[in-house]
Short mmCIF file of C-alpha atoms in Angstrom, two decimals:
data_model
loop_
_atom_site.label_atom_id
_atom_site.label_comp_id
_atom_site.label_asym_id
_atom_site.label_seq_id
_atom_site.Cartn_x
_atom_site.Cartn_y
_atom_site.Cartn_z
CA UNK A 1 -0.05 0.06 0.10
CA UNK A 2 2.66 2.42 0.84
CA UNK A 3 4.21 1.75 -2.72
CA UNK A 4 0.93 2.66 -4.53
CA UNK A 5 1.41 5.78 -2.44
CA UNK A 6 4.66 6.95 -3.63
CA UNK A 7 5.45 5.32 -6.66
CA UNK A 8 4.87 8.23 -8.60
CA UNK A 9 7.39 10.32 -6.65
CA UNK A 10 10.03 7.52 -6.93
CA UNK A 11 9.63 7.60 -10.87
CA UNK A 12 8.70 11.26 -11.88
CA UNK A 13 10.86 13.30 -9.64
CA UNK A 14 14.18 11.37 -10.34
CA UNK A 15 13.09 11.32 -13.95
CA UNK A 16 12.70 15.48 -13.79
CA UNK A 17 15.99 15.64 -12.05
CA UNK A 18 17.50 13.72 -14.82
CA UNK A 19 16.28 15.75 -17.77
CA UNK A 20 17.81 18.58 -16.20
CA UNK A 21 21.06 17.24 -15.33
CA UNK A 22 21.46 15.69 -18.79
CA UNK A 23 20.36 18.92 -20.61
CA UNK A 24 23.26 20.94 -18.69
CA UNK A 25 25.69 18.02 -19.07
CA UNK A 26 24.83 18.65 -22.97
CA UNK A 27 25.21 22.29 -22.64
CA UNK A 28 28.49 21.99 -20.96
CA UNK A 29 29.98 20.02 -23.56
CA UNK A 30 28.52 22.30 -26.03
CA UNK A 31 30.37 25.34 -24.59
CA UNK A 32 33.55 23.45 -24.67
CA UNK A 33 33.30 22.08 -28.13
CA UNK A 34 31.26 24.97 -29.94
CA UNK A 35 31.33 28.08 -27.71
CA UNK A 36 30.30 30.36 -30.47
CA UNK A 37 27.01 28.55 -31.12
CA UNK A 38 26.09 29.10 -27.57
CA UNK A 39 25.07 32.62 -25.63
CA UNK A 40 27.06 31.74 -22.70
CA UNK A 41 30.34 31.25 -24.88
CA UNK A 42 29.87 34.47 -27.02
CA UNK A 43 29.14 36.56 -24.12
CA UNK A 44 32.27 35.16 -22.36
CA UNK A 45 34.29 36.09 -25.67
CA UNK A 46 32.55 40.02 -25.53
CA UNK A 47 33.54 40.20 -21.83
CA UNK A 48 37.01 39.40 -22.73
CA UNK A 49 37.26 42.02 -25.49
CA UNK A 50 35.58 44.66 -22.93
CA UNK A 51 38.04 43.99 -20.24
CA UNK A 52 40.86 44.61 -22.69
CA UNK A 53 39.66 47.70 -24.14
CA UNK A 54 38.82 49.15 -20.70
CA UNK A 55 42.13 48.41 -19.58
CA UNK A 56 44.00 49.79 -22.65
CA UNK A 57 42.00 53.07 -22.27
CA UNK A 58 41.49 53.34 -18.61
CA UNK A 59 41.75 57.16 -18.30
CA UNK A 60 38.45 57.78 -20.04
CA UNK A 61 36.62 54.08 -19.51
CA UNK A 62 37.23 53.74 -15.59
CA UNK A 63 33.88 55.44 -14.71
CA UNK A 64 32.28 53.31 -17.18
CA UNK A 65 33.94 50.10 -15.84
CA UNK A 66 32.88 50.93 -12.22
CA UNK A 67 29.30 51.42 -13.19
CA UNK A 68 29.11 48.31 -15.25
CA UNK A 69 30.41 45.97 -12.48
CA UNK A 70 28.34 47.95 -9.79
CA UNK A 71 25.13 46.54 -11.72
CA UNK A 72 26.52 43.31 -11.83
CA UNK A 73 27.10 43.49 -8.31
CA UNK A 74 23.39 44.77 -7.64
CA UNK A 75 21.69 41.70 -9.57
CA UNK A 76 23.89 39.23 -7.86
CA UNK A 77 22.93 40.92 -4.36
CA UNK A 78 19.19 40.85 -5.21
CA UNK A 79 19.45 37.34 -6.15
CA UNK A 80 21.57 36.48 -3.24
CA UNK A 81 18.78 38.03 -1.14
CA UNK A 82 15.97 36.61 -2.58
CA UNK A 83 17.65 32.88 -1.88
CA UNK A 84 18.39 33.78 1.99
CA UNK A 85 14.70 35.02 2.62
CA UNK A 86 13.42 31.76 0.97
CA UNK A 87 15.58 29.73 2.99
CA UNK A 88 14.62 31.47 6.04
CA UNK A 89 10.90 31.19 5.07
CA UNK A 90 11.05 27.47 4.54
CA UNK A 91 12.93 26.98 7.87
CA UNK A 92 9.82 28.91 9.48
CA UNK A 93 7.67 26.27 7.69
CA UNK A 94 9.76 23.52 8.71
CA UNK A 95 9.90 24.25 12.32
CA UNK A 96 6.10 25.25 12.65
CA UNK A 97 2.99 23.51 13.43
CA UNK A 98 1.16 25.63 10.81
CA UNK A 99 -1.49 23.84 8.53
CA UNK A 100 0.74 24.59 5.51
CA UNK A 101 2.55 21.72 6.23
CA UNK A 102 -0.44 19.15 5.79
CA UNK A 103 -0.89 18.10 2.43
CA UNK A 104 -4.26 18.34 0.52
CA UNK A 105 -5.09 14.71 0.45
CA UNK A 106 -7.81 14.74 -2.14
CA UNK A 107 -5.73 17.27 -4.58
CA UNK A 108 -1.92 15.86 -4.45
CA UNK A 109 -0.90 13.01 -6.22
CA UNK A 110 1.87 10.89 -4.92
CA UNK A 111 3.11 10.30 -1.33
CA UNK A 112 1.58 12.42 1.92
CA UNK A 113 3.71 11.21 4.53
CA UNK A 114 5.44 13.56 6.97
CA UNK A 115 8.80 12.17 5.81
CA UNK A 116 7.90 12.91 2.39
CA UNK A 117 6.76 16.39 2.94
CA UNK A 118 9.81 17.08 4.98
CA UNK A 119 11.99 15.79 2.07
CA UNK A 120 10.35 18.33 -0.39
CA UNK A 121 10.92 21.17 1.94
CA UNK A 122 14.34 20.07 2.69
CA UNK A 123 15.37 19.42 -0.64
CA UNK A 124 13.98 23.03 -1.76
CA UNK A 125 16.10 24.61 1.27
CA UNK A 126 19.00 23.07 0.26
CA UNK A 127 18.76 24.23 -3.59
CA UNK A 128 18.36 28.06 -2.05
CA UNK A 129 21.23 28.04 0.15
CA UNK A 130 23.64 26.71 -2.79
CA UNK A 131 22.03 29.66 -4.98
CA UNK A 132 22.90 31.98 -2.18
CA UNK A 133 26.50 30.48 -1.83
CA UNK A 134 26.95 30.83 -5.61
CA UNK A 135 25.87 34.44 -5.90
CA UNK A 136 27.65 35.68 -2.67
CA UNK A 137 31.15 34.30 -4.06
CA UNK A 138 29.96 35.72 -7.52
CA UNK A 139 29.89 39.16 -5.98
CA UNK A 140 33.25 38.54 -4.29
CA UNK A 141 34.89 37.97 -7.51
CA UNK A 142 33.12 41.07 -9.17
CA UNK A 143 34.53 43.02 -6.01
CA UNK A 144 37.98 41.96 -6.84
CA UNK A 145 37.48 42.88 -10.26
CA UNK A 146 36.19 46.16 -9.71
CA UNK A 147 39.79 46.97 -8.17
CA UNK A 148 42.02 45.19 -10.81
CA UNK A 149 40.47 46.77 -13.84
CA UNK A 150 41.36 50.06 -12.81
CA UNK A 151 44.83 49.63 -12.19
CA UNK A 152 47.20 51.52 -14.64
CA UNK A 153 48.61 49.31 -17.11
CA UNK A 154 52.44 50.89 -16.74
CA UNK A 155 52.61 50.44 -13.11
CA UNK A 156 51.98 46.92 -12.50
CA UNK A 157 53.66 43.71 -13.97
CA UNK A 158 51.10 40.88 -12.68
CA UNK A 159 47.77 42.14 -13.31
CA UNK A 160 47.05 41.51 -16.90
CA UNK A 161 43.96 41.76 -19.04
CA UNK A 162 43.82 38.00 -18.88
CA UNK A 163 44.10 37.88 -15.26
CA UNK A 164 41.20 40.56 -14.79
CA UNK A 165 39.24 38.53 -17.21
CA UNK A 166 39.49 35.42 -15.54
CA UNK A 167 38.31 37.01 -12.34
CA UNK A 168 35.59 38.41 -14.11
CA UNK A 169 34.45 35.07 -15.74
CA UNK A 170 34.53 33.07 -12.60
CA UNK A 171 32.05 35.62 -11.28
CA UNK A 172 29.81 35.30 -14.15
CA UNK A 173 29.96 31.65 -14.10
CA UNK A 174 29.14 31.59 -10.49
CA UNK A 175 26.20 34.24 -10.86
CA UNK A 176 24.90 31.68 -13.60
CA UNK A 177 25.12 28.59 -11.83
CA UNK A 178 23.06 30.54 -9.06
CA UNK A 179 20.53 31.56 -11.51
CA UNK A 180 20.62 27.77 -12.80
CA UNK A 181 19.47 26.60 -9.20
CA UNK A 182 16.68 29.04 -9.24
CA UNK A 183 15.31 27.43 -12.42
CA UNK A 184 15.83 23.76 -11.00
CA UNK A 185 13.70 25.04 -7.89
CA UNK A 186 10.97 26.06 -9.69
CA UNK A 187 9.92 22.45 -10.50
CA UNK A 188 10.98 21.03 -7.00
CA UNK A 189 8.69 23.98 -5.56
CA UNK A 190 5.82 22.19 -7.59
CA UNK A 191 6.78 19.03 -5.97
CA UNK A 192 4.65 20.19 -2.97
CA UNK A 193 1.43 19.90 -5.10
CA UNK A 194 2.69 16.37 -6.48
CA UNK A 195 5.14 15.02 -8.58
CA UNK A 196 3.55 14.89 -11.87
CA UNK A 197 3.89 18.67 -12.07
CA UNK A 198 7.57 18.33 -11.41
CA UNK A 199 7.72 16.40 -14.38
CA UNK A 200 5.52 18.23 -16.57
CA UNK A 201 7.53 21.57 -15.45
CA UNK A 202 10.91 20.20 -16.06
CA UNK A 203 9.93 18.72 -19.41
CA UNK A 204 8.63 22.13 -20.29
CA UNK A 205 11.53 24.13 -18.77
CA UNK A 206 14.27 22.31 -21.19
CA UNK A 207 12.86 23.69 -24.20
CA UNK A 208 12.80 27.08 -23.14
CA UNK A 209 16.27 26.95 -21.66
CA UNK A 210 17.48 25.28 -24.80
CA UNK A 211 16.14 28.46 -27.04
CA UNK A 212 17.72 31.07 -24.82
CA UNK A 213 21.15 29.11 -24.55
CA UNK A 214 21.44 28.34 -28.18
CA UNK A 215 22.27 31.10 -31.08
CA UNK A 216 21.48 30.72 -35.03
CA UNK A 217 24.98 30.80 -36.16
CA UNK A 218 23.95 31.88 -39.76
CA UNK A 219 22.59 35.11 -38.15
CA UNK A 220 25.78 35.52 -35.64
CA UNK A 221 28.17 38.20 -36.69
CA UNK A 222 31.48 38.83 -34.81
CA UNK A 223 33.65 41.24 -36.37
CA UNK A 224 32.42 40.45 -39.95
CA UNK A 225 29.72 41.72 -41.82
CA UNK A 226 28.96 38.69 -44.04
CA UNK A 227 27.32 37.11 -41.59
CA UNK A 228 30.12 34.09 -40.96
CA UNK A 229 31.52 33.62 -37.41
CA UNK A 230 35.16 34.20 -37.29
CA UNK A 231 38.03 32.11 -35.40
CA UNK A 232 38.40 33.26 -32.21
CA UNK A 233 42.32 33.85 -31.18
CA UNK A 234 43.55 31.03 -29.36
CA UNK A 235 43.81 32.80 -25.87
CA UNK A 236 40.19 33.58 -26.07
CA UNK A 237 39.25 30.07 -27.16
CA UNK A 238 40.87 28.43 -24.20
CA UNK A 239 39.33 30.75 -22.04
CA UNK A 240 35.82 30.38 -23.37
CA UNK A 241 36.10 26.49 -22.20
CA UNK A 242 35.77 27.82 -18.69
CA UNK A 243 32.24 29.17 -18.93
CA UNK A 244 29.34 26.76 -18.07
CA UNK A 245 26.29 27.38 -16.24
#
């Protein structure tokens, strides 16, 4: 009898997680092998050129650099704050005896036991905690980039554009990872109302992410007005393989 209550959770929820994991593994491979076919790869290339341009003409573009990085910090701060607030709310639900913890037995498919409900909330809590961690680390690397990018090139030996680009890229990767954890949390949030919604949401989310992550190379132009994608220099190409989220 217990199996009949939880078999949907045992089948649909792992399958939904597997769909999300398989897509992001494929995306990671795509970014490493064909970076200019993905939004992540093209943006990473653009950021590298942006850092080089800012550091070459720092006297005129230092304010632009600070404002741009400040906006990035504000976005990461907003997501980190949202994550920790959601964690606090879930912790309050877990520690309370409020009726929201009780499942709607007539409307929810799958297991309704106390252990299952606690597992749902704890899983969500962990996802939001890791999202908060990613965004916090992203802010750390962005702050470091904010200092390094304004150092005059003729007064230092170790702070090169490649080093600053690497710091900025670490920040962006962590920020993207935190956002992806938010996307994963959406199907898990629907798990409260049953495993069927988890599977449907995951199956719907993957095509949406695919259309957002991939670009049509026939319409992509990087330094070429004929609509063809030019080869990226070796340094940039190697650095693009680091970008994944």
